[in-house]
Short mmCIF file of C-alpha atoms in Angstrom, two decimals:
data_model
loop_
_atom_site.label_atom_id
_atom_site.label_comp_id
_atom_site.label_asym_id
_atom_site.label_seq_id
_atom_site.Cartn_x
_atom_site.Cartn_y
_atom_site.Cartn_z
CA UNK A 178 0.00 0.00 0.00
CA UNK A 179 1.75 3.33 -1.19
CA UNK A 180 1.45 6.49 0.55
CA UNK A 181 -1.72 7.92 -1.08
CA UNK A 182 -3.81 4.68 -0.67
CA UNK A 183 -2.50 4.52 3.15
CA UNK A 184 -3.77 8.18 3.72
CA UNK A 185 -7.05 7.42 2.02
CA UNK A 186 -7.86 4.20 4.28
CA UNK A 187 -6.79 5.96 6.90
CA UNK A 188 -8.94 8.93 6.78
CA UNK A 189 -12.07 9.40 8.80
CA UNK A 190 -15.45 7.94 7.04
CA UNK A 191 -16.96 10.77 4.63
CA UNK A 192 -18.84 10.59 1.85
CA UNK A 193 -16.72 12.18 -0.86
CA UNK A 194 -13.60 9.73 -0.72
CA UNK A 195 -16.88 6.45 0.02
CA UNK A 196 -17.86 8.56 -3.87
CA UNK A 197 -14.28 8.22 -5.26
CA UNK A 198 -13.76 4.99 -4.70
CA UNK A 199 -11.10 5.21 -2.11
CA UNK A 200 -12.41 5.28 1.46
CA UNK A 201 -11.56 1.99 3.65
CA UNK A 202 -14.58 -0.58 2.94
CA UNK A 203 -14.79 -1.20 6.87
CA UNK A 204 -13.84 0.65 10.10
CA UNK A 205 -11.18 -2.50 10.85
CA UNK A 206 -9.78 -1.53 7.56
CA UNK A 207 -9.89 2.30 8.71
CA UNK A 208 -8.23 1.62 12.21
CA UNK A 209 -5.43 -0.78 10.29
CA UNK A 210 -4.45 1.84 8.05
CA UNK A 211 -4.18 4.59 11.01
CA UNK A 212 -1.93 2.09 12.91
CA UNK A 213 0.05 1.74 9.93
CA UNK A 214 -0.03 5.41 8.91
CA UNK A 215 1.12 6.14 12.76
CA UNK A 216 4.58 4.71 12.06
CA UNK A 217 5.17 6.34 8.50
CA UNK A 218 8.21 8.64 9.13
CA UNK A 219 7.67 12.40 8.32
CA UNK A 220 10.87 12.50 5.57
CA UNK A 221 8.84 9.37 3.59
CA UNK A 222 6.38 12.51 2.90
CA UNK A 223 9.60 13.93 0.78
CA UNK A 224 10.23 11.24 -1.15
CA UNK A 225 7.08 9.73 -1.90
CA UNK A 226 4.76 12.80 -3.37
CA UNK A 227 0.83 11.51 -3.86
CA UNK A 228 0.71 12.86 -7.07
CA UNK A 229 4.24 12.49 -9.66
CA UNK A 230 6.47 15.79 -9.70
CA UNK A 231 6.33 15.82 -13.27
CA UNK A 232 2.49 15.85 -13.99
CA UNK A 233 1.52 18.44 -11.20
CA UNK A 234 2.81 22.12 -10.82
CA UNK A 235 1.17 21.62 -6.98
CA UNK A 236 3.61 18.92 -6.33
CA UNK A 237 6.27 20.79 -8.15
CA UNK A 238 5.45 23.58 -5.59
CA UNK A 239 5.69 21.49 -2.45
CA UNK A 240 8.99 20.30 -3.20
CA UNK A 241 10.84 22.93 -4.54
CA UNK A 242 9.62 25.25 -1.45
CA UNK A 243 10.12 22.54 1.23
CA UNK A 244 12.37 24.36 4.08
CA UNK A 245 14.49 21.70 5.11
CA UNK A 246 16.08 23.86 7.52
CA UNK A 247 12.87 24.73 9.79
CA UNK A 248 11.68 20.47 8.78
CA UNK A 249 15.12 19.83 10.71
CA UNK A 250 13.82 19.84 14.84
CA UNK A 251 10.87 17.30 13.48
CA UNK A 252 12.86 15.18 10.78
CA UNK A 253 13.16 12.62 12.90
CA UNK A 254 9.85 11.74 13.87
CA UNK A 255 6.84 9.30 12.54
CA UNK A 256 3.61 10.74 12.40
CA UNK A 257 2.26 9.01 15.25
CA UNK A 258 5.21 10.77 17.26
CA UNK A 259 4.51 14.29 15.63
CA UNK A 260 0.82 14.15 16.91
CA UNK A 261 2.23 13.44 20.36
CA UNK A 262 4.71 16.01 20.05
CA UNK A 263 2.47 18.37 19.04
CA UNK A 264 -0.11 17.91 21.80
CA UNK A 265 2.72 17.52 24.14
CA UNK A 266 3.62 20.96 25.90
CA UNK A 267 7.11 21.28 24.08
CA UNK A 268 4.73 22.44 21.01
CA UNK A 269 4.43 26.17 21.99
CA UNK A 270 3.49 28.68 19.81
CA UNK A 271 7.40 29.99 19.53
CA UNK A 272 8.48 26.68 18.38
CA UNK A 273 5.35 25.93 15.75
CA UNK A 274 5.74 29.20 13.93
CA UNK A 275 9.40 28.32 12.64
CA UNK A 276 8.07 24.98 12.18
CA UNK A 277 5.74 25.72 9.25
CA UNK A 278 7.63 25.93 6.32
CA UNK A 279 9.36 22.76 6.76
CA UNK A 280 5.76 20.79 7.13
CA UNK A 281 4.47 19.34 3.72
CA UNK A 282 0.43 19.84 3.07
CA UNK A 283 1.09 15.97 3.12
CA UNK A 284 2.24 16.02 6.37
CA UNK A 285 -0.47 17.91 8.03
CA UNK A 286 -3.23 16.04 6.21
CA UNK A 287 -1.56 12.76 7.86
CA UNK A 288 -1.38 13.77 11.41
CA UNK A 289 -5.04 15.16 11.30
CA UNK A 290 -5.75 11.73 10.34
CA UNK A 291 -5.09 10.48 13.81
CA UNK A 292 -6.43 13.04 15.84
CA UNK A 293 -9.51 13.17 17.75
CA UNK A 294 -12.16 16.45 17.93
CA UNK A 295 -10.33 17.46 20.77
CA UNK A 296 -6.73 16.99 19.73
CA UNK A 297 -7.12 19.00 16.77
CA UNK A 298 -8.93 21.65 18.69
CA UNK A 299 -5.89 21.90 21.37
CA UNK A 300 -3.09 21.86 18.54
CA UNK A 301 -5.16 24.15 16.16
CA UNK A 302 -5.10 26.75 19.17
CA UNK A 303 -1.01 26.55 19.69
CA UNK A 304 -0.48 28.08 16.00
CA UNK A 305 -1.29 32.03 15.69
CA UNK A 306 -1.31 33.08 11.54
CA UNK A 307 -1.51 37.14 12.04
CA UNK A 308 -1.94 39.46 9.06
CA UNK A 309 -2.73 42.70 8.26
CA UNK A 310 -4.05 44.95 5.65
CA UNK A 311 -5.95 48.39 7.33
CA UNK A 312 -6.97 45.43 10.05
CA UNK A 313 -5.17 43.09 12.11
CA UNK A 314 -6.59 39.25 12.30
CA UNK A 315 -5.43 36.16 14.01
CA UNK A 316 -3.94 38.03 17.09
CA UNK A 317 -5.03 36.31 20.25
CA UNK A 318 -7.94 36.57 21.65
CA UNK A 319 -9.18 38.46 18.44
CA UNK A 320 -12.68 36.91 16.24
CA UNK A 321 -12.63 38.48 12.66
CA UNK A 322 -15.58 38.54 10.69
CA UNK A 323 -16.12 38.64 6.90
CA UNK A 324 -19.02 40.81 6.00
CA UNK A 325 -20.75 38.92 3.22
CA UNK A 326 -23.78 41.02 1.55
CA UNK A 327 -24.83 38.97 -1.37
CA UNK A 328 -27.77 40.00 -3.51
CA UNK A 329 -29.27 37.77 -5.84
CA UNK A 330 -29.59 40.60 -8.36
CA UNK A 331 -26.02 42.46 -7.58
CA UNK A 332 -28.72 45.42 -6.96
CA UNK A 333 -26.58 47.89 -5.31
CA UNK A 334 -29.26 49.28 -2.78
CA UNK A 335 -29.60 45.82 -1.56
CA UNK A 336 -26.00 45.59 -0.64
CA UNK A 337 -25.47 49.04 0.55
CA UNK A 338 -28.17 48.09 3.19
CA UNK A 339 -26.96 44.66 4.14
CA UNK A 340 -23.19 46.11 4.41
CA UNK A 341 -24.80 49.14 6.54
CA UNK A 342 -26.62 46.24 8.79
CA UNK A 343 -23.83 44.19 9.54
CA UNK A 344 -21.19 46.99 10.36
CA UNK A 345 -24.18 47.98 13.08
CA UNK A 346 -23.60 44.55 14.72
CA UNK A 347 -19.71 45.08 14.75
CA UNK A 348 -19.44 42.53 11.15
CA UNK A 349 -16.67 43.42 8.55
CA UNK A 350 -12.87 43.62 10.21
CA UNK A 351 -11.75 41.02 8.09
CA UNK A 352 -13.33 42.10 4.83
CA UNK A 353 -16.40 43.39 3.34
CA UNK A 354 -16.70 40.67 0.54
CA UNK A 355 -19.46 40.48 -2.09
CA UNK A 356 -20.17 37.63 -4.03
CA UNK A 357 -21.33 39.03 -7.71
CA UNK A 358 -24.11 37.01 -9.50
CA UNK A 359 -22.95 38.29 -12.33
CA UNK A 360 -19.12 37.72 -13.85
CA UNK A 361 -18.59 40.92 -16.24
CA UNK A 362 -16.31 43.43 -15.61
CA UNK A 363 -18.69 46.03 -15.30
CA UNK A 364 -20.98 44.58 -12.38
CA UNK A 365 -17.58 44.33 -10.53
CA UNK A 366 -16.31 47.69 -10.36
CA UNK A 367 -19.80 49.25 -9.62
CA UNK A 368 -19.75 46.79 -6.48
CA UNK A 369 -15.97 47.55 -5.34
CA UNK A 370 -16.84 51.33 -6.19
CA UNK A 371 -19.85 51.53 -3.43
CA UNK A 372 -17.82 49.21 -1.60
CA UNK A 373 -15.21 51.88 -1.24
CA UNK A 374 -17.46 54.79 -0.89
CA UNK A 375 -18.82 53.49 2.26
CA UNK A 376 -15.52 52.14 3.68
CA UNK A 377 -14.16 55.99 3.18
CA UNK A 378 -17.21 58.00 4.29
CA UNK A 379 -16.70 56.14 7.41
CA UNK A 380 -12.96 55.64 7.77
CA UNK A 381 -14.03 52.00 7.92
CA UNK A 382 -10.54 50.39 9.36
CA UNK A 383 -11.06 47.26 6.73
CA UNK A 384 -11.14 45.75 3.14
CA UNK A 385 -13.01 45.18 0.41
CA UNK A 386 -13.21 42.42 -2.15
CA UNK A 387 -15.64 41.61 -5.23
CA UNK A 388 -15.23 37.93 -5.22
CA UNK A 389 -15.20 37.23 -8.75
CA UNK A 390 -13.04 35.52 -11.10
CA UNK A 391 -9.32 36.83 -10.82
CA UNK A 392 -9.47 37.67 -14.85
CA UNK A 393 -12.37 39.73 -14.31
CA UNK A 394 -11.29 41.34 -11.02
CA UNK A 395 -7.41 41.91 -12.94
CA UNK A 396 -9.40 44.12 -15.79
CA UNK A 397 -11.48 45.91 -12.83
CA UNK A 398 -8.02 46.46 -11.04
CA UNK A 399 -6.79 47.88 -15.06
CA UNK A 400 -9.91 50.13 -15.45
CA UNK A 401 -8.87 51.82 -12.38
CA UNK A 402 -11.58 50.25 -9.71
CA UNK A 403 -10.03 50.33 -6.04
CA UNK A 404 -9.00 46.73 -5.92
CA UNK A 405 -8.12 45.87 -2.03
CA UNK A 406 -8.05 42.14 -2.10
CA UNK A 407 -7.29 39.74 -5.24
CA UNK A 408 -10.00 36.78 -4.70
CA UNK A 409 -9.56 33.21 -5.67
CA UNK A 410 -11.08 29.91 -5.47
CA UNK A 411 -8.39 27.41 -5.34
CA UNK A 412 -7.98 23.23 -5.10
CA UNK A 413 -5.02 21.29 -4.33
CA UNK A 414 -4.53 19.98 -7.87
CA UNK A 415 -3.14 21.27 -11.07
CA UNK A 416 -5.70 19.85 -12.54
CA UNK A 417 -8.53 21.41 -10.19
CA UNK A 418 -7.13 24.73 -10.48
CA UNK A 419 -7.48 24.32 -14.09
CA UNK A 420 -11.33 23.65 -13.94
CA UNK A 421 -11.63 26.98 -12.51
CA UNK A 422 -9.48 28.47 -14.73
CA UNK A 423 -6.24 29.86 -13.07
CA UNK A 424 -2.93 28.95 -12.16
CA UNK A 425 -0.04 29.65 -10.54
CA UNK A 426 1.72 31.72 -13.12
CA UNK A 427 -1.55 33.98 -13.24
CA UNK A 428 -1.81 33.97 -9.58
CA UNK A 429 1.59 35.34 -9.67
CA UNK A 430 0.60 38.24 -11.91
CA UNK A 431 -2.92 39.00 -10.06
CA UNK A 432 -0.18 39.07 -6.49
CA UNK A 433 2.29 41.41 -7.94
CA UNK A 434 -0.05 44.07 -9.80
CA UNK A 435 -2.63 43.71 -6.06
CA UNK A 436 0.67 44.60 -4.24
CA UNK A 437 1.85 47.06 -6.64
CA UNK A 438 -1.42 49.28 -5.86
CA UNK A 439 -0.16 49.83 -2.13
CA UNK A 440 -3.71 50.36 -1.05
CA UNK A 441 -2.60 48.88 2.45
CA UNK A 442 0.08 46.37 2.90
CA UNK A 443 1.67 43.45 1.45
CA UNK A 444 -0.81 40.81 2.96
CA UNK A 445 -3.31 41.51 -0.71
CA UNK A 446 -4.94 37.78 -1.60
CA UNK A 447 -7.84 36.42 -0.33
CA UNK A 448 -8.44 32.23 -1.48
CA UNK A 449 -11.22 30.07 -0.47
CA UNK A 450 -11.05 26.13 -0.77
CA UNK A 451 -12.97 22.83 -0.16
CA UNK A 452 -12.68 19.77 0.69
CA UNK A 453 -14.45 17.70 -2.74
CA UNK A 454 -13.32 20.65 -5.34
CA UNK A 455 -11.29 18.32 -6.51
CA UNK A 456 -13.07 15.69 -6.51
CA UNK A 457 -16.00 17.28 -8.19
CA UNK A 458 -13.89 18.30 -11.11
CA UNK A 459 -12.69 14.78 -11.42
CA UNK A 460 -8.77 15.97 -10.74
CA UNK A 461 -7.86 14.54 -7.66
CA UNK A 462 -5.91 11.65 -8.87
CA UNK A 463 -6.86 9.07 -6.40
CA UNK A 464 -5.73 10.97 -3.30
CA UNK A 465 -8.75 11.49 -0.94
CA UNK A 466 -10.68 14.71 -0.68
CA UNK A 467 -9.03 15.86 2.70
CA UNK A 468 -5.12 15.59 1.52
CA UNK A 469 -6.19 17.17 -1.84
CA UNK A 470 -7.53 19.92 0.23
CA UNK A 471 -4.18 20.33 2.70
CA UNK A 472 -2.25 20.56 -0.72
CA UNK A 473 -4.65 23.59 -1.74
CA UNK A 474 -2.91 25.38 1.44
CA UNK A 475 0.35 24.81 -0.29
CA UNK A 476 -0.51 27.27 -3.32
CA UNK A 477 -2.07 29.78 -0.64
CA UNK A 478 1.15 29.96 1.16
CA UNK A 479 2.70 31.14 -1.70
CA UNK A 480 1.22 34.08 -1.55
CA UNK A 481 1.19 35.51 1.70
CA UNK A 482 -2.83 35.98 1.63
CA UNK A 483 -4.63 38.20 4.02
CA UNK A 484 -6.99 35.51 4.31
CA UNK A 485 -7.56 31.83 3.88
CA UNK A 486 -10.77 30.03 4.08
CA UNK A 487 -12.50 26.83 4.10
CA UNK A 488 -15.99 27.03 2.69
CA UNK A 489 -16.26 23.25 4.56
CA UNK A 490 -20.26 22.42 3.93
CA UNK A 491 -20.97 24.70 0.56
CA UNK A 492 -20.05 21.58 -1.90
CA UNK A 493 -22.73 19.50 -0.73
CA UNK A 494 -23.68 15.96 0.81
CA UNK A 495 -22.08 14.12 -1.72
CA UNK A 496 -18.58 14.80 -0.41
CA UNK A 497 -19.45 15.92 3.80
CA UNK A 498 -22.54 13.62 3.79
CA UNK A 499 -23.81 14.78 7.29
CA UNK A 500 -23.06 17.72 10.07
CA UNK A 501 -20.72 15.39 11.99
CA UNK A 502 -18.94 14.73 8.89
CA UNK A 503 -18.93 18.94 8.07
CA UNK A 504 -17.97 19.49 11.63
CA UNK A 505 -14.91 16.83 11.24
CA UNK A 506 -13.84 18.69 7.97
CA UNK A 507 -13.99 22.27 9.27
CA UNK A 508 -11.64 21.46 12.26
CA UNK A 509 -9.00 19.16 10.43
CA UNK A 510 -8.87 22.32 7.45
CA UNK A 511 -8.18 24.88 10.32
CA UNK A 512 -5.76 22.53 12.29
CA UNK A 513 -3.94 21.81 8.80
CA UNK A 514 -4.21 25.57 7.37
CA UNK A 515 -2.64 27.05 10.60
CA UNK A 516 0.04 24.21 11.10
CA UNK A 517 1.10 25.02 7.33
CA UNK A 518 1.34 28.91 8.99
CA UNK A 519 -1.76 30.01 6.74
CA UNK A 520 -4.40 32.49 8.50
CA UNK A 521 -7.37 30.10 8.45
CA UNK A 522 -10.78 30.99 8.78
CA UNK A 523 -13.65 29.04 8.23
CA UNK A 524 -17.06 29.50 6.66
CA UNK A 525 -19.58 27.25 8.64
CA UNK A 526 -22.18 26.22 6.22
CA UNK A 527 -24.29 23.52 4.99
CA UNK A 528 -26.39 23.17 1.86
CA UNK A 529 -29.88 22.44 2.90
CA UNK A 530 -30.22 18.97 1.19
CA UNK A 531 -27.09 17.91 3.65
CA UNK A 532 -28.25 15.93 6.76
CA UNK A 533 -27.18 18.81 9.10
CA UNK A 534 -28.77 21.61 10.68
CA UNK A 535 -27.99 24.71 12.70
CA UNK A 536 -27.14 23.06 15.63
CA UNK A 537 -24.70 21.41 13.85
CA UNK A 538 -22.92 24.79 12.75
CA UNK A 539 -23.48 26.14 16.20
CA UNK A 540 -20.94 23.38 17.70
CA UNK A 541 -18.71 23.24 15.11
CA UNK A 542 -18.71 27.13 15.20
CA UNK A 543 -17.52 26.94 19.05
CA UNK A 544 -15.32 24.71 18.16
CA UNK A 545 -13.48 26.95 15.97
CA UNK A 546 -13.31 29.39 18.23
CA UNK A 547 -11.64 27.73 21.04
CA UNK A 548 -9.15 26.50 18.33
CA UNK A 549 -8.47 30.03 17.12
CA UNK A 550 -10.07 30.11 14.28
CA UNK A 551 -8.79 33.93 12.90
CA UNK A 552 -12.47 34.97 11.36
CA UNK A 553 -15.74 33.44 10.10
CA UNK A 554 -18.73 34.55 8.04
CA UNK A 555 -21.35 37.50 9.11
CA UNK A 556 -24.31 36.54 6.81
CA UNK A 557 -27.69 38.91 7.05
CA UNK A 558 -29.88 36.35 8.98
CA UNK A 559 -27.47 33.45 7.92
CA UNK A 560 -29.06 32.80 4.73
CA UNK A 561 -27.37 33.49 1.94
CA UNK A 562 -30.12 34.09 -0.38
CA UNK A 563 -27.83 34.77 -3.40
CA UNK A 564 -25.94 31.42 -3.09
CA UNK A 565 -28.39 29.21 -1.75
CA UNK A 566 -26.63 28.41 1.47
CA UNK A 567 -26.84 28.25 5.37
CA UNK A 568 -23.88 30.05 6.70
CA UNK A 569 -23.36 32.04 10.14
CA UNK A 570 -24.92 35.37 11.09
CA UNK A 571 -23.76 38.71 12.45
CA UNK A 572 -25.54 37.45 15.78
CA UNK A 573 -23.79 34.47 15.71
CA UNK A 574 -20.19 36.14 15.98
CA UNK A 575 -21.55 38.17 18.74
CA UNK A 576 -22.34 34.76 20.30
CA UNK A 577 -19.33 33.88 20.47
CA UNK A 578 -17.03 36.86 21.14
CA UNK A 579 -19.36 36.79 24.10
CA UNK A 580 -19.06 33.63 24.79
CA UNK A 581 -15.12 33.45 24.58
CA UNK A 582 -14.41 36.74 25.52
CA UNK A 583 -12.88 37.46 21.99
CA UNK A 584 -12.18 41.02 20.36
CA UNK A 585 -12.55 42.48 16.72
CA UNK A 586 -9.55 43.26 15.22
CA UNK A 587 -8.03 46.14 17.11
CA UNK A 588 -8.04 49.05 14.73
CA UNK A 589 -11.79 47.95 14.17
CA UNK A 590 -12.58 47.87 18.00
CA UNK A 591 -11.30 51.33 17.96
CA UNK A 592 -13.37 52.58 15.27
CA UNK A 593 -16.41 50.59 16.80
CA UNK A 594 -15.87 53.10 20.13
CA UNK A 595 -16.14 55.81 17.92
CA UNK A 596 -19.00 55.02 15.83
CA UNK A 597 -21.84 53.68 18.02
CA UNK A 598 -24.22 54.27 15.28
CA UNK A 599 -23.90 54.45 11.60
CA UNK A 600 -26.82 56.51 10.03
CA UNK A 601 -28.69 54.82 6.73
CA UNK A 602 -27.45 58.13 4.87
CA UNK A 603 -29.77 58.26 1.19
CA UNK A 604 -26.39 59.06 -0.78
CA UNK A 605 -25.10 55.29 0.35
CA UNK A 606 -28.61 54.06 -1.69
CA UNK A 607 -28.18 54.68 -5.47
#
């Protein structure tokens, strides 16, 4: 049994890899393959790559960036020992922060195999990712939000007032992100260009991101539209990426031009991934949803995003069947995201033919927040009625800043203090 078939058989029972053909066929299988996965040593992770070098730019990307150096204080471990080590108290934040570079997407994926809820919780919460644009995220004891205001008509009134709502109930340090209905150019830049107008009539201390295609945001970005964030989908295959048309080399060139703008710092991409994108596009070559989705972290690090997140339930019950399976998911992408020094958020969502309900997104949203998740959705009433999705509310991050005793961003906090109202201004309403 090679190394992608182990880390298949070894994985926890979901739907998408039972789909693909590559899930263990019992839970004896399942528990043999995590025993033998257990004594794998870290460096056969190095030498062994799931998918060949020379058919996948990912895998070219893993390798070639590998920091042996900062892989050195680990090298000598199996996975079963790095689990221990890393839930031992010799895993400190000072130590896992060097660490990332040197940990393969491979790596991470295999260590979240043998973890329980609980043990990916407590390691999740040792790694800190923190990043800054006009906001800080992912300092401790900090809760982020993305303010999403999705229309299902782009109608600009419609997200003026849902972006006006949500900044009311403290929503938005992360980024005020719209998903457009529609893809053209034009669409776009009237979005970014209200976007903007309300972030400066308020000295809004955050960003603002169109989330459509990276061709179409690169020509809004050429046409002059104030272009905070560079927005991408992304898997953890060549092949994936391909089926939503991008790659690294044009990654590279949406990066440099976002950075070249010096709108507010170096920290200018924004990705979202998923575990079954591959799958779904039929380009995951045999390795199981969960590692394909680890290696999608690989081509985020490249960039030094802002933000990273999991969309973990939007894909539907064919690849996270159920809400124990979502919740499962959603902590194994932060644990693996943060290990690989990325700063993870997580959108907690279900499609409403999955076998999961709100209760479901309520645990595995507390969850993330005693892992450290750095930011999660603020969704008018949770219901994205644009996308057709159950996500998490503006209420619901109050929740659990309240619960946790968990900040904004700090520059946002400040601005909060100063603006204990925002009034619905007619201007804001074309």
């Amino acid at each position: 049994m090679d190394l992608r078939e182990l880390l298949a058989k070894a994985s926890p029972a979901r739907s998408g890899d039972e789909l693909a053909g590559v899930a263990a066929a019992t839970a004896e299988e399942r528990v043999r393959a995590k025993m033998r996965l257990a004594e794998v040593p870290l460096k056969d992770f190095l030498r062994e790559p799931v998918i060949p070098y020379e058919s996948d730019e990912i895998t070219r990307l893993i390798c070639d960036s590998h920091d042996a150096a900062a892989f050195a204080p680990v090298s000598h471990l199996t996975v079963g020992e790095f689990r221990d080590w890393l839930l031992s108290e010799q895993a400190t934040e000072e130590r896992l922060t060097p660490l990332a570079p040197g940990i393969t997407p491979e790596m991470a994926a295999a260590v979240s195999k043998l973890m329980r809820v609980q043990d990916l919780v407590i390691a999740a919460s040792k790694c800190r990712a923190a990043t800054s644009f006009r906001s800080t995220i992912g300092l401790a004891g900090r809760l982020s939000t993305r303010l999403q205001p999705n229309h299902p008509t782009d109608d600009l009134k419609g997200i003026a007032a849902s972006v006006l709502d949500g900044l009311c109930y403290g929503s938005g340090d992360a980024v005020i992100g719209v998903n457009p209905v529609t893809g053209n150019v034009a669409s776009v830049e009237a979005i970014l260009r209200l976007l903007d107008r309300i972030r400066e009539r308020y000295q809004i201390p955050t960003q603002i991101c169109v989330l459509a295609h990276v061709t179409t945001q690169m020509e809004a970005l050429r046409r002059g539209a104030p272009v905070d964030l560079v927005f991408q989908s992304i898997a953890g295959t060549e092949a994936a990426n391909a089926s939503f048309g991008v790659n690294l080399a044009m990654l590279d060139e949406a990066c440099q031009a976002a950075r070249e703008l010096k709108r507010g710092g170096e920290h200018v991409m924004y990705f979202e991934t998923g575990q079954g994108s591959a799958l779904s596009a039929n380009a995951h070559h045999g390795v199981d949803q969960q590692t394909c989705e680890a290696r999608a972290y690989a081509v985020a690090r490249r960039y030094r995003p802002l933000l990273v997140n999991t969309v973990v339930g939007f894909i539907g019950p064919e690849y996270l069947y159920d809400g124990k399976q979502i919740l499962r998911a959603g902590l194994e992408d932060h644990f693996c995201g943060k290990l690989l020094g990325l700063p993870m958020g997580c959108d907690v969502c279900y499609t409403n033919h999955a076998e999961a309900d709100q209760d479901d997104m309520d645990a595995l949203l507390t969850l993330l927040g005693v892992a450290g998740c750095n930011y999660i959705m603020g969704v008018p009433g949770a219901d994205d009625v644009m996308l057709h999705y159950q996500s998490t509310s503006f209420h619901d991050a109050l929740y659990l800043r309240s619960a946790l005793k968990l900040k904004p961003a700090p520059e946002f906090e400040a601005w909060l203090e100063e603006h204990p109202s925002l009034p619905r201004e007619p201007w804001l309403l074309p």
